[in-house]
Short mmCIF file of C-alpha atoms in Angstrom, two decimals:
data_model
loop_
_atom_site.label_atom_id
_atom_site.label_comp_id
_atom_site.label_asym_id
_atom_site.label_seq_id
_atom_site.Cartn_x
_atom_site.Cartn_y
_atom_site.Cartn_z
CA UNK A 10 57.55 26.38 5.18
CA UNK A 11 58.05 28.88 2.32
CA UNK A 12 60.08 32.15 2.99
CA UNK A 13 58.24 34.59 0.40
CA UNK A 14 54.95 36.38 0.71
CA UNK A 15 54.16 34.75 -2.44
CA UNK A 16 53.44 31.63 -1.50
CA UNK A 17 50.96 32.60 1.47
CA UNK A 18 47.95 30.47 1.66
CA UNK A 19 49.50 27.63 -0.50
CA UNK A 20 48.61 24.76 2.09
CA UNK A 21 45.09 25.90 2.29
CA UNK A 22 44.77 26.47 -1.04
CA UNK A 23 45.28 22.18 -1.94
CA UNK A 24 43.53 21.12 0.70
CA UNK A 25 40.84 23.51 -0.21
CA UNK A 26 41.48 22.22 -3.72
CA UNK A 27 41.45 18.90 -3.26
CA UNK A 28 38.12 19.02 -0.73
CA UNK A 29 36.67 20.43 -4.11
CA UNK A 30 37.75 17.56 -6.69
CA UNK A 31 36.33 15.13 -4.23
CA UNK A 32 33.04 16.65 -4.00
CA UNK A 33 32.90 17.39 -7.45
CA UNK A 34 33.40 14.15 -8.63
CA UNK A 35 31.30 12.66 -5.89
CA UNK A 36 28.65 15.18 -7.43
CA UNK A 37 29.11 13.70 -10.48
CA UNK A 38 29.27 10.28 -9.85
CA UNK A 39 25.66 10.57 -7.19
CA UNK A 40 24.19 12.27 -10.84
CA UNK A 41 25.23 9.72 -13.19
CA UNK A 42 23.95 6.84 -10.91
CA UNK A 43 20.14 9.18 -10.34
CA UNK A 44 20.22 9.13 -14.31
CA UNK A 45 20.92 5.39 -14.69
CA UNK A 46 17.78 4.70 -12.21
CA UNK A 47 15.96 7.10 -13.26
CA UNK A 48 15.94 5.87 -17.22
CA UNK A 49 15.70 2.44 -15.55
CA UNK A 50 12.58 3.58 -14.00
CA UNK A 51 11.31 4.96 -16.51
CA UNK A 52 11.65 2.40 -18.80
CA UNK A 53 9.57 0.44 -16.25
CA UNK A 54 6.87 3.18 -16.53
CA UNK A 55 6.50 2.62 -20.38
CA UNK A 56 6.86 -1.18 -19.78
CA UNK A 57 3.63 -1.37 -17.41
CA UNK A 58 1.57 1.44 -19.86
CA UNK A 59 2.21 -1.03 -23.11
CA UNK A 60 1.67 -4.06 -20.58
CA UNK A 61 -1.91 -2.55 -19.75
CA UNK A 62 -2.74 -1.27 -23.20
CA UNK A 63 -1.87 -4.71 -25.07
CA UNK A 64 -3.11 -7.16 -22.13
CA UNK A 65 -0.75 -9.02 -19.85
CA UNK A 66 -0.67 -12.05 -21.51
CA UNK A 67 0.30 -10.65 -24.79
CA UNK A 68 2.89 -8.60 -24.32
CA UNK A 69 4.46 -10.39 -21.63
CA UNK A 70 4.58 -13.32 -24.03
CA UNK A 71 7.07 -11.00 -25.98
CA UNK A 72 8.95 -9.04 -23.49
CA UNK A 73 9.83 -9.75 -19.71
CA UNK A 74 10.02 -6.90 -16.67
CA UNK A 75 13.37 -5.17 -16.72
CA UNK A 76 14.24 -6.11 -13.62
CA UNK A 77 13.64 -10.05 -14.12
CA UNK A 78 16.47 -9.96 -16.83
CA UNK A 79 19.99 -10.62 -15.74
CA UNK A 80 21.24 -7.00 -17.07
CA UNK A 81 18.80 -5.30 -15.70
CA UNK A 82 18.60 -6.89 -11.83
CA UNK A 83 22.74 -6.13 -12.46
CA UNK A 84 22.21 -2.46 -12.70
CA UNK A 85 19.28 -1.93 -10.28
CA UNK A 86 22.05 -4.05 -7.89
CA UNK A 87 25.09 -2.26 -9.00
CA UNK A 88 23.75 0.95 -8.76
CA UNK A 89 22.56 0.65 -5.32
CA UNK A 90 25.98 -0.41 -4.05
CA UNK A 91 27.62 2.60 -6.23
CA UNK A 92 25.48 4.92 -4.13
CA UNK A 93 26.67 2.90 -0.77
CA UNK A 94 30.42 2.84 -1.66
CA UNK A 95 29.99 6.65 -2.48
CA UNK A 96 28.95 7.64 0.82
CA UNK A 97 31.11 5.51 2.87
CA UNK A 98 34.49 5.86 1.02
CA UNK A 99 34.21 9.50 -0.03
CA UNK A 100 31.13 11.72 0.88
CA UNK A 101 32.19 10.83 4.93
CA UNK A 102 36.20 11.07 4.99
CA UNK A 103 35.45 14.06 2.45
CA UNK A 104 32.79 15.93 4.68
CA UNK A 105 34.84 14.87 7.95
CA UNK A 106 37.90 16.26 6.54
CA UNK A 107 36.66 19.26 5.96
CA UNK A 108 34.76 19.92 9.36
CA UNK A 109 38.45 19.84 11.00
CA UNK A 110 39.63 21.43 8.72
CA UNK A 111 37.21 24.57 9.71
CA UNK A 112 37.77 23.99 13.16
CA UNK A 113 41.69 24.44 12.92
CA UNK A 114 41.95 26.85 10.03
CA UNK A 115 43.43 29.74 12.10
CA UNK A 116 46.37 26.91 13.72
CA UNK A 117 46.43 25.02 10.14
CA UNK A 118 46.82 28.69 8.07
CA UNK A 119 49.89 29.38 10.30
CA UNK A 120 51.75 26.95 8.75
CA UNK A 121 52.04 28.70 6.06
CA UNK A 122 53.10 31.98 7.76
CA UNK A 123 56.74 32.99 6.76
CA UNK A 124 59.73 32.47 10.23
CA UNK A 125 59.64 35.99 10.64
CA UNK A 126 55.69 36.15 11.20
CA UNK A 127 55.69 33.23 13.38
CA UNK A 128 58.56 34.64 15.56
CA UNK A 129 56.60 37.95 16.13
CA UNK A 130 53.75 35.94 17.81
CA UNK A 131 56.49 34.61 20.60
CA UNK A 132 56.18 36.52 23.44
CA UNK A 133 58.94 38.46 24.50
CA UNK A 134 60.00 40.22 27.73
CA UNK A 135 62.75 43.12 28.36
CA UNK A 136 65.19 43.88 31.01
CA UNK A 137 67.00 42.25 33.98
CA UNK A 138 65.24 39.41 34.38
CA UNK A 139 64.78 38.36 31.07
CA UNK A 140 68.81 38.45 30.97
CA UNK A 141 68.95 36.61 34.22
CA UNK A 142 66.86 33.55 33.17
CA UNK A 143 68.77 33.86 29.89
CA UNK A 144 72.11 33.21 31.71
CA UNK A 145 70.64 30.53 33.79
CA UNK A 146 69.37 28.81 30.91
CA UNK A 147 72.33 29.40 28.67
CA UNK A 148 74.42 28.10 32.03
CA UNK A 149 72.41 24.83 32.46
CA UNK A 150 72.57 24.36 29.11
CA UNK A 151 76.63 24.23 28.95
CA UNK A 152 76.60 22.02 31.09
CA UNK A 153 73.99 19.54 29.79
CA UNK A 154 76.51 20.08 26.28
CA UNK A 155 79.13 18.86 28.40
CA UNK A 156 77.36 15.78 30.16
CA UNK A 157 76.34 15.43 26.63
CA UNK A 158 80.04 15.24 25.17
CA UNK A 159 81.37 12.61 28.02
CA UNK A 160 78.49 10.46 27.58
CA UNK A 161 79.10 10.37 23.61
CA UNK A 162 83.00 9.44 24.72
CA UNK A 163 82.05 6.94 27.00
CA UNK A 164 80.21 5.27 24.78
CA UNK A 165 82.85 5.60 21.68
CA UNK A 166 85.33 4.08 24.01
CA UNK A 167 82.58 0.78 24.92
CA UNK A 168 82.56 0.58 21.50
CA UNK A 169 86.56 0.76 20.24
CA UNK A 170 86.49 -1.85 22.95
CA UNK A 171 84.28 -4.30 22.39
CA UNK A 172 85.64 -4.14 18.91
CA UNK A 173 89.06 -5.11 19.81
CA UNK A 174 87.35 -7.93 22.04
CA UNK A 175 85.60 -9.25 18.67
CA UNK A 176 88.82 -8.85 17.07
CA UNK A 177 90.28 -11.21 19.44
CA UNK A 178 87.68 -14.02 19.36
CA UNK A 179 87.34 -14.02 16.00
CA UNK A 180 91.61 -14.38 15.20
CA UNK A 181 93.53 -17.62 15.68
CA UNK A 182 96.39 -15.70 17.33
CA UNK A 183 95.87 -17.80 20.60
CA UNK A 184 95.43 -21.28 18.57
CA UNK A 185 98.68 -20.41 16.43
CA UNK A 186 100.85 -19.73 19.70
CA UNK A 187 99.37 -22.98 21.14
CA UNK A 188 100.21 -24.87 18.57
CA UNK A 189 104.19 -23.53 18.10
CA UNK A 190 104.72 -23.38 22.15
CA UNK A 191 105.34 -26.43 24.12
CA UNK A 192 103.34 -27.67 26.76
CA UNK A 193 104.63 -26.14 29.24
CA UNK A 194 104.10 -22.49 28.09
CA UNK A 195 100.18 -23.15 26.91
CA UNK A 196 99.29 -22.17 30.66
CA UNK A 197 100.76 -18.74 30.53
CA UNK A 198 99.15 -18.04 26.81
CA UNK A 199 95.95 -18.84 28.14
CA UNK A 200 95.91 -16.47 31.17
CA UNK A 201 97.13 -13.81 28.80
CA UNK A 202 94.64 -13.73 26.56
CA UNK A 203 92.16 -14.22 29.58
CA UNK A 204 93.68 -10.74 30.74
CA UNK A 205 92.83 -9.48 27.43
CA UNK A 206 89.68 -9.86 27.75
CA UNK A 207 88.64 -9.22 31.44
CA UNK A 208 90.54 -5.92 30.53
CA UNK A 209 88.44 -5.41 27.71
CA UNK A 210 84.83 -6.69 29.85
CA UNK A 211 86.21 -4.44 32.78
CA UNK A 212 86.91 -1.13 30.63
CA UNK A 213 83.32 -1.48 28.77
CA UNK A 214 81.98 -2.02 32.50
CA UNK A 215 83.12 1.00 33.90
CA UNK A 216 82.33 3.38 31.27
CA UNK A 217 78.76 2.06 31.44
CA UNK A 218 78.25 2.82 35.00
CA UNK A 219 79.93 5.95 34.15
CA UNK A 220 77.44 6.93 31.57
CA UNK A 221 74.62 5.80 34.36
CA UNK A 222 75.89 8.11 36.95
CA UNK A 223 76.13 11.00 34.71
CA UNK A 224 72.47 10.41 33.26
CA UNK A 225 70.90 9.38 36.99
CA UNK A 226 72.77 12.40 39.09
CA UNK A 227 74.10 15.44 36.85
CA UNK A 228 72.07 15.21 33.70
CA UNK A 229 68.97 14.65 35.82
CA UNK A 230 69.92 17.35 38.19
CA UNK A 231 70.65 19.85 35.70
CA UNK A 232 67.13 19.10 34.06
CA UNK A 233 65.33 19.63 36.84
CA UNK A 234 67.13 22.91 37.14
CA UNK A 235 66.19 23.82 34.21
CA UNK A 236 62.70 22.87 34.56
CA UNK A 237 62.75 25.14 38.17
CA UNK A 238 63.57 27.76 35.72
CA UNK A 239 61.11 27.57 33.40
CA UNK A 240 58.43 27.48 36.14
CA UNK A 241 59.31 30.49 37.24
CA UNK A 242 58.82 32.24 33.76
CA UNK A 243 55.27 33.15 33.15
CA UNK A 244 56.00 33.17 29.83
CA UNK A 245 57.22 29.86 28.76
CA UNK A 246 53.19 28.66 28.76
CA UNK A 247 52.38 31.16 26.25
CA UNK A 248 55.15 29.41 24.08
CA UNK A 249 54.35 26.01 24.99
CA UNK A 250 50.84 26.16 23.58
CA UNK A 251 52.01 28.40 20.42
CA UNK A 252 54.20 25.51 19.59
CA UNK A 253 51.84 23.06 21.15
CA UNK A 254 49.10 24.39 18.49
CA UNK A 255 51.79 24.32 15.64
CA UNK A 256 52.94 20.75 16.25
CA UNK A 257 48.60 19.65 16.50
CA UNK A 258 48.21 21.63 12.83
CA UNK A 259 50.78 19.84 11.63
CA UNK A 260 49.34 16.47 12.94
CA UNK A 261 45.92 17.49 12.11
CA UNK A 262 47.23 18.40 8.11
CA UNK A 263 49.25 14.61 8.00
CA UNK A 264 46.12 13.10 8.90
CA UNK A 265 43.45 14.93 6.77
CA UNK A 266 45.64 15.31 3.57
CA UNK A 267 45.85 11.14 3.54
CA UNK A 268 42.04 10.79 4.32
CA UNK A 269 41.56 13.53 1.17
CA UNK A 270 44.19 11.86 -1.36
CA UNK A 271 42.45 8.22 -0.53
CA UNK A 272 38.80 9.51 -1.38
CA UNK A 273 39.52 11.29 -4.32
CA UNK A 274 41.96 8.32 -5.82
CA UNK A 275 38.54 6.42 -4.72
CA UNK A 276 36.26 9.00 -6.59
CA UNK A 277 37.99 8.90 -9.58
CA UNK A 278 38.20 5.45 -9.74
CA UNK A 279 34.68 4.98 -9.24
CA UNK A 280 33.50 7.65 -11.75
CA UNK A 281 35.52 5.71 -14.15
CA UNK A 282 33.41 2.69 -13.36
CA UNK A 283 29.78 4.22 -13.40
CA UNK A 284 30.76 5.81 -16.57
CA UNK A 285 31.03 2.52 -18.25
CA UNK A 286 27.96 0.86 -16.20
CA UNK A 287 26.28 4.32 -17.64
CA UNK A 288 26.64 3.66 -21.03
CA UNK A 289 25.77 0.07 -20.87
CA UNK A 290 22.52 0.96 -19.23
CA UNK A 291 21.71 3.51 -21.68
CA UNK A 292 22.10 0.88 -24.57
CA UNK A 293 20.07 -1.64 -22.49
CA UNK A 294 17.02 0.79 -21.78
CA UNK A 295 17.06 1.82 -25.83
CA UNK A 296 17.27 -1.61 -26.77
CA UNK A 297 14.46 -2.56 -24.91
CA UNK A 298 12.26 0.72 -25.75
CA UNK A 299 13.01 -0.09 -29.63
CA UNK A 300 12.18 -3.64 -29.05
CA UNK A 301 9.33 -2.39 -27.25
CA UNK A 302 8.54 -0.33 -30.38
CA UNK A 303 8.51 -2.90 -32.62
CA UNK A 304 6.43 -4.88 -31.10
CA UNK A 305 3.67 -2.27 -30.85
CA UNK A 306 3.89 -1.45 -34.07
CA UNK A 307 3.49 -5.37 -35.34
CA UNK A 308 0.46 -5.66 -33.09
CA UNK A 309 -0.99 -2.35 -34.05
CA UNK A 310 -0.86 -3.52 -37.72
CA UNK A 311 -2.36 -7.13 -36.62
CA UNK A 312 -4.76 -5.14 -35.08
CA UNK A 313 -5.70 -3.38 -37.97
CA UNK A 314 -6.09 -5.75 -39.89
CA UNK A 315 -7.86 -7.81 -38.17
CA UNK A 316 -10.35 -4.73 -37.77
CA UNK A 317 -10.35 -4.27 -41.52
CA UNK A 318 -11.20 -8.00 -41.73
CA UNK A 319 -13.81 -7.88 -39.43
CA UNK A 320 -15.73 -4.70 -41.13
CA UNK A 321 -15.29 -6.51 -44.30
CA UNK A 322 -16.75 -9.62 -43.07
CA UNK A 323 -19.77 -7.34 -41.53
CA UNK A 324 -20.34 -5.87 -45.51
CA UNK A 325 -20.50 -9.09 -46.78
CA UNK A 326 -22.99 -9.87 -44.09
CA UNK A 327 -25.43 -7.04 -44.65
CA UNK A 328 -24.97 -7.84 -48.62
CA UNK A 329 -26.18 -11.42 -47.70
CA UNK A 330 -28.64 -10.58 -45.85
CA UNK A 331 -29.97 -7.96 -48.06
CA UNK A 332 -30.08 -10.68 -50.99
CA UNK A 333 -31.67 -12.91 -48.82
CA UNK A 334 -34.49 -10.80 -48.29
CA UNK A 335 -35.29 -9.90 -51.79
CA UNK A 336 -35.25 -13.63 -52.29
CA UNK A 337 -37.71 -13.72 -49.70
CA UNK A 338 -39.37 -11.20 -51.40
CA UNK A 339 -39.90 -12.78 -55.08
CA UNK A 340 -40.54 -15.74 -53.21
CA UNK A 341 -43.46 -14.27 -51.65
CA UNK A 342 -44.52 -12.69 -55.30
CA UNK A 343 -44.33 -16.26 -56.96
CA UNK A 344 -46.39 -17.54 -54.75
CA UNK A 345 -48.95 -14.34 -55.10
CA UNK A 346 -48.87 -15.20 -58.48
CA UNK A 347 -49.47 -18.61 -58.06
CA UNK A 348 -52.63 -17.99 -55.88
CA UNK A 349 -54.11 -15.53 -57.87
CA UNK A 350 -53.30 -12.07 -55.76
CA UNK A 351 -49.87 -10.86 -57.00
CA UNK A 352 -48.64 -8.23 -54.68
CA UNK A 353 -48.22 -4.70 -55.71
CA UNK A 354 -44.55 -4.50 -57.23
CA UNK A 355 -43.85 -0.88 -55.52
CA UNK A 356 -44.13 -3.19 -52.13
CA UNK A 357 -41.06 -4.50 -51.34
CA UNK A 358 -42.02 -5.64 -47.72
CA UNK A 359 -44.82 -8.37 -48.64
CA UNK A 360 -47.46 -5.59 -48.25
CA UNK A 361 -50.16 -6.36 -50.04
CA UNK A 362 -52.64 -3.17 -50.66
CA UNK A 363 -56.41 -3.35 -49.62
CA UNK A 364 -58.55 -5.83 -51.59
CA UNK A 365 -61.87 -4.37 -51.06
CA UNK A 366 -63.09 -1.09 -53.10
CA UNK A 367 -61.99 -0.60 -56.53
CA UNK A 368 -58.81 -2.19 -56.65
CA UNK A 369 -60.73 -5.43 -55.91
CA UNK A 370 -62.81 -5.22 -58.61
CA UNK A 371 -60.02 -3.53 -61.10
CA UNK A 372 -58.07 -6.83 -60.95
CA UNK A 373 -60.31 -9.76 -59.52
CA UNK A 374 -62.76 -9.26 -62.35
CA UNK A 375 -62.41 -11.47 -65.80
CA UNK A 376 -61.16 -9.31 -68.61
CA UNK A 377 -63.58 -8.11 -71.12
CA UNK A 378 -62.87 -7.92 -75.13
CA UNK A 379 -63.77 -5.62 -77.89
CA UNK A 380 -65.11 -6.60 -80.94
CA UNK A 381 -61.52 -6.21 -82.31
CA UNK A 382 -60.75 -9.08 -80.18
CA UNK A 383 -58.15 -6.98 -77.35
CA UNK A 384 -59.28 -7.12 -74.36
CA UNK A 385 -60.58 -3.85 -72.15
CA UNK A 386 -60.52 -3.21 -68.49
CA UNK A 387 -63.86 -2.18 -66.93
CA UNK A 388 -63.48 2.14 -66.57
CA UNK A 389 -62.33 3.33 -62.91
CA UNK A 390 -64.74 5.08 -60.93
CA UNK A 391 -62.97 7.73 -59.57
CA UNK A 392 -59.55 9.32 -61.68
CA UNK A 393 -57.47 8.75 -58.44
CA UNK A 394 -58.13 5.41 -57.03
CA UNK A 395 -54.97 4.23 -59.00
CA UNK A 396 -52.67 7.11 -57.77
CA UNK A 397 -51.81 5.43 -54.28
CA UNK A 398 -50.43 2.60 -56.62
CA UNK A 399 -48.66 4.38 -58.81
CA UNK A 400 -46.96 6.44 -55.71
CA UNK A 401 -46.17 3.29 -54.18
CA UNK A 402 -44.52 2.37 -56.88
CA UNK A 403 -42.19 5.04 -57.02
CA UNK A 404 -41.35 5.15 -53.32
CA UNK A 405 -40.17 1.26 -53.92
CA UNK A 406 -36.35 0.96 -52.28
CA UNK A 407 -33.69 -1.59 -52.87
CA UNK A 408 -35.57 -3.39 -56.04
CA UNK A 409 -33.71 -5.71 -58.25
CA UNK A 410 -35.58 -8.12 -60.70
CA UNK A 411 -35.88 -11.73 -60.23
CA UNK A 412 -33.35 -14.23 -61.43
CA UNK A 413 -33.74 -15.06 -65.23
CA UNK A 414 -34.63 -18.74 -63.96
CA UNK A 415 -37.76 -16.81 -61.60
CA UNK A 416 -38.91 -14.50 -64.72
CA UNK A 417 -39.14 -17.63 -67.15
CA UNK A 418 -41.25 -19.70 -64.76
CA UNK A 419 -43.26 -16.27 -64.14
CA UNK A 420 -43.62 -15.82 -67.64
CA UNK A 421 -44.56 -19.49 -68.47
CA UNK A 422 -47.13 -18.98 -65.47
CA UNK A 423 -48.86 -15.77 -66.89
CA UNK A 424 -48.48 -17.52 -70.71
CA UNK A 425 -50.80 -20.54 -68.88
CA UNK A 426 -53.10 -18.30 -67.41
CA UNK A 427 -53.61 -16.33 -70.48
CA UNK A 428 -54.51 -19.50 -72.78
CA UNK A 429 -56.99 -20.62 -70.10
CA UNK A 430 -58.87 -17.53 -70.23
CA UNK A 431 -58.19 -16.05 -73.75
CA UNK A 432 -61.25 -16.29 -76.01
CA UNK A 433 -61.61 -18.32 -79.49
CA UNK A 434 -61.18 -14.87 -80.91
CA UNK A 435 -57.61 -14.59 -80.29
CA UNK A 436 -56.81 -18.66 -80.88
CA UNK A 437 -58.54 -17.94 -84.29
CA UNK A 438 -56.46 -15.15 -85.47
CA UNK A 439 -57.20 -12.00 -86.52
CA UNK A 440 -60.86 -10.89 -87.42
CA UNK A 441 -60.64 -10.29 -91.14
CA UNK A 442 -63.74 -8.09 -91.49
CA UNK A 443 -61.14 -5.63 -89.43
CA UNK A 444 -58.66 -3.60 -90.95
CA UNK A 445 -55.56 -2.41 -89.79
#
């Protein structure tokens, strides 16, 4: 324990430091692994909205659920057991660290309390007594020195001699004599190195017991003295459980610093890890959205096109069909002509006008001629009877002429009709009495 002032509070202070890197990094960690899932999940999100706007069967033709890929079941899977390993190995020692720590901070601080502070908080007491059970004490403890000091010289002695006994069993002094003696002195070499060592046995016997009695009669006795002493000192249980809750701080601070070093050597291991698994995930999910992308766009511009085709196709229709009804159209006027009633030519919907009234007899009577041989048309009866004709003419929509192949036979048609009903007048030539 530090002496100075200065370093007050320095205990706390790394555990209180340490508690924080943990659950910083744990922090950390728990938000890199919500981002991961998160951008998982939301690449999912987009995934289903293209799925539904492009049809199943199309777009899953092109690209598969996330989580049906190897990489991405590995980081859905990986992820999970990140957040499992994080709350076993270091949000639980971490958080259960710290609750004991709370719960022992007053014992725990006093470690770091300077001699002098911790001796003011023994308790104390003055006068006789206080020097009597000082001189008992000090008494009993003299003499437990000097049990002490025998029993450490009993046992040095066991030891000088059981060294001398190896020392004798392991030297060939007994062999050597055998061997240079005759027979008759091997007898008396034996039983004087059997001496030797029943001496030896016998001396390490005896101090033994010695060290028994001293430990089973005196040393005991004196302890229990002592203890008789204590008992009688109202004070002594004060400092048994100040040193009793010094010894448990110090037990409690062994046990908690290991749990804290472990989790945050695990934190920091794992943040390593979810970095890397972060930054492979993040290049998986904008791989697939730009993939995604892609594909969009290719079967937006299909789509387009295929809509530009389509409206094309539809132009070309109504063209057709427009065409086809003007050839409808002439058709119907050919055969008009050919019947004798050609249809008015502002009608462009085979509506023939009225054939009674003046109209009927304006074109189904045979042409008169003048004596210059032209031919006239009988006088109207009314100035407007030929206006609804002429205004039907200009409200005609959409007219194109006939094909040059329909205007010949039209013409050679009206050229027929004409010499069929022209008079000798005009075969003849012109009247020469007439002059021009």
């Amino acid at each position: 324990v530090p002496e100075d002032d200065n370093a007050n509070g320095h205990l706390i202070d790394c555990l209180v430091n340490q508690l924080d890197h943990g659950q910083n990094v744990a922090d950390h960690v728990e938000q890199r692994l919500a981002d991961m899932l998160k951008g998982l999940e939301e690449e999912r999100h987009e995934d289903q909205v293209k799925m539904t706007q492009y049809g199943n069967k199309l777009w899953r033709n092109h690209v598969k659920p996330a989580d049906t890929l190897p990489e991405g079941a590995a980081f859905q899977r990986a992820g999970q057991e990140f957040l499992t390993n994080l709350k076993k190995w270091v949000r639980e020692p971490l958080n259960r660290s710290k609750s004991i720590l709370q719960s022992n901070l007053q014992d725990v601080a006093r470690l770091d309390w300077p001699m002098v502070d911790l001796d003011a908080l023994m308790p104390f007491m003055e006068g006789r007594e206080a020097k009597q059970q000082t001189e008992q004490v000090k008494s009993i403890g003299k003499k437990l020195q000097e049990y002490g000091v025998e029993v450490d010289g009993l046992v040095a002695s066991s030891e000088s001699t059981l060294a001398d006994l190896r020392i004798l069993v392991d030297s060939d002094n007994v062999a050597y004599m055998l061997s240079c003696a005759p027979k008759s002195q091997h007898s008396k070499i034996l039983d004087a190195a059997q001496q030797d060592f029943t001496a030896g046995i016998n001396q390490v016997s005896a101090n033994r017991n010695r060290i028994d009695s001293l430990c089973d009669n005196k040393i005991a006795n004196a302890m229990e003295e002592l203890a008789m002493v204590e008992s009688n000192d109202a004070l002594s249980d004060e400092v048994r459980a100040l040193c009793r809750s010094l010894e448990t701080s110090i037990t409690t601070i062994e046990a908690i610093s290991e749990d804290i070093i472990v989790a945050c050597k695990y934190a920091d291991t794992l943040s390593e890890q979810v970095e890397q698994m972060f930054e492979q995930c993040q290049s998986f999910v904008v791989g697939r959205k730009m993939e995604a992308e892609e594909l969009a766009r290719e079967i937006d511009n299909q789509v387009s096109a295929r809509i530009t085709e389509m409206k094309n196709k539809e132009g070309s229709q109504k063209e057709m069909d427009e065409s086809k009804k003007r050839q409808e159209d002439l058709l119907a006027r050919i055969k008009s002509l050919e019947s004798g009633n050609p249809p008015s030519r502002g009608n462009t919907n085979n509506n023939t006008m009225p054939q009674g009234g003046a109209y009927a007899s304006a074109h189904s009577a045979q042409p008169q001629f003048s004596d210059d041989g032209f031919p006239t048309l009988p006088p109207s009866n009314t100035p407007h009877q030929q206006q609804p004709q002429q205004q039907q003419y200009h409200q005609q929509q959409n007219y194109a002429p006939p094909p040059p192949q329909q205007q010949q036979q039209q013409q050679q048609q009206g050229g027929d009709w004409w010499q069929q009903h022209a008079p000798a007048s005009i075969n003849q030539g012109a009247n020469p009495n007439v002059r021009y």
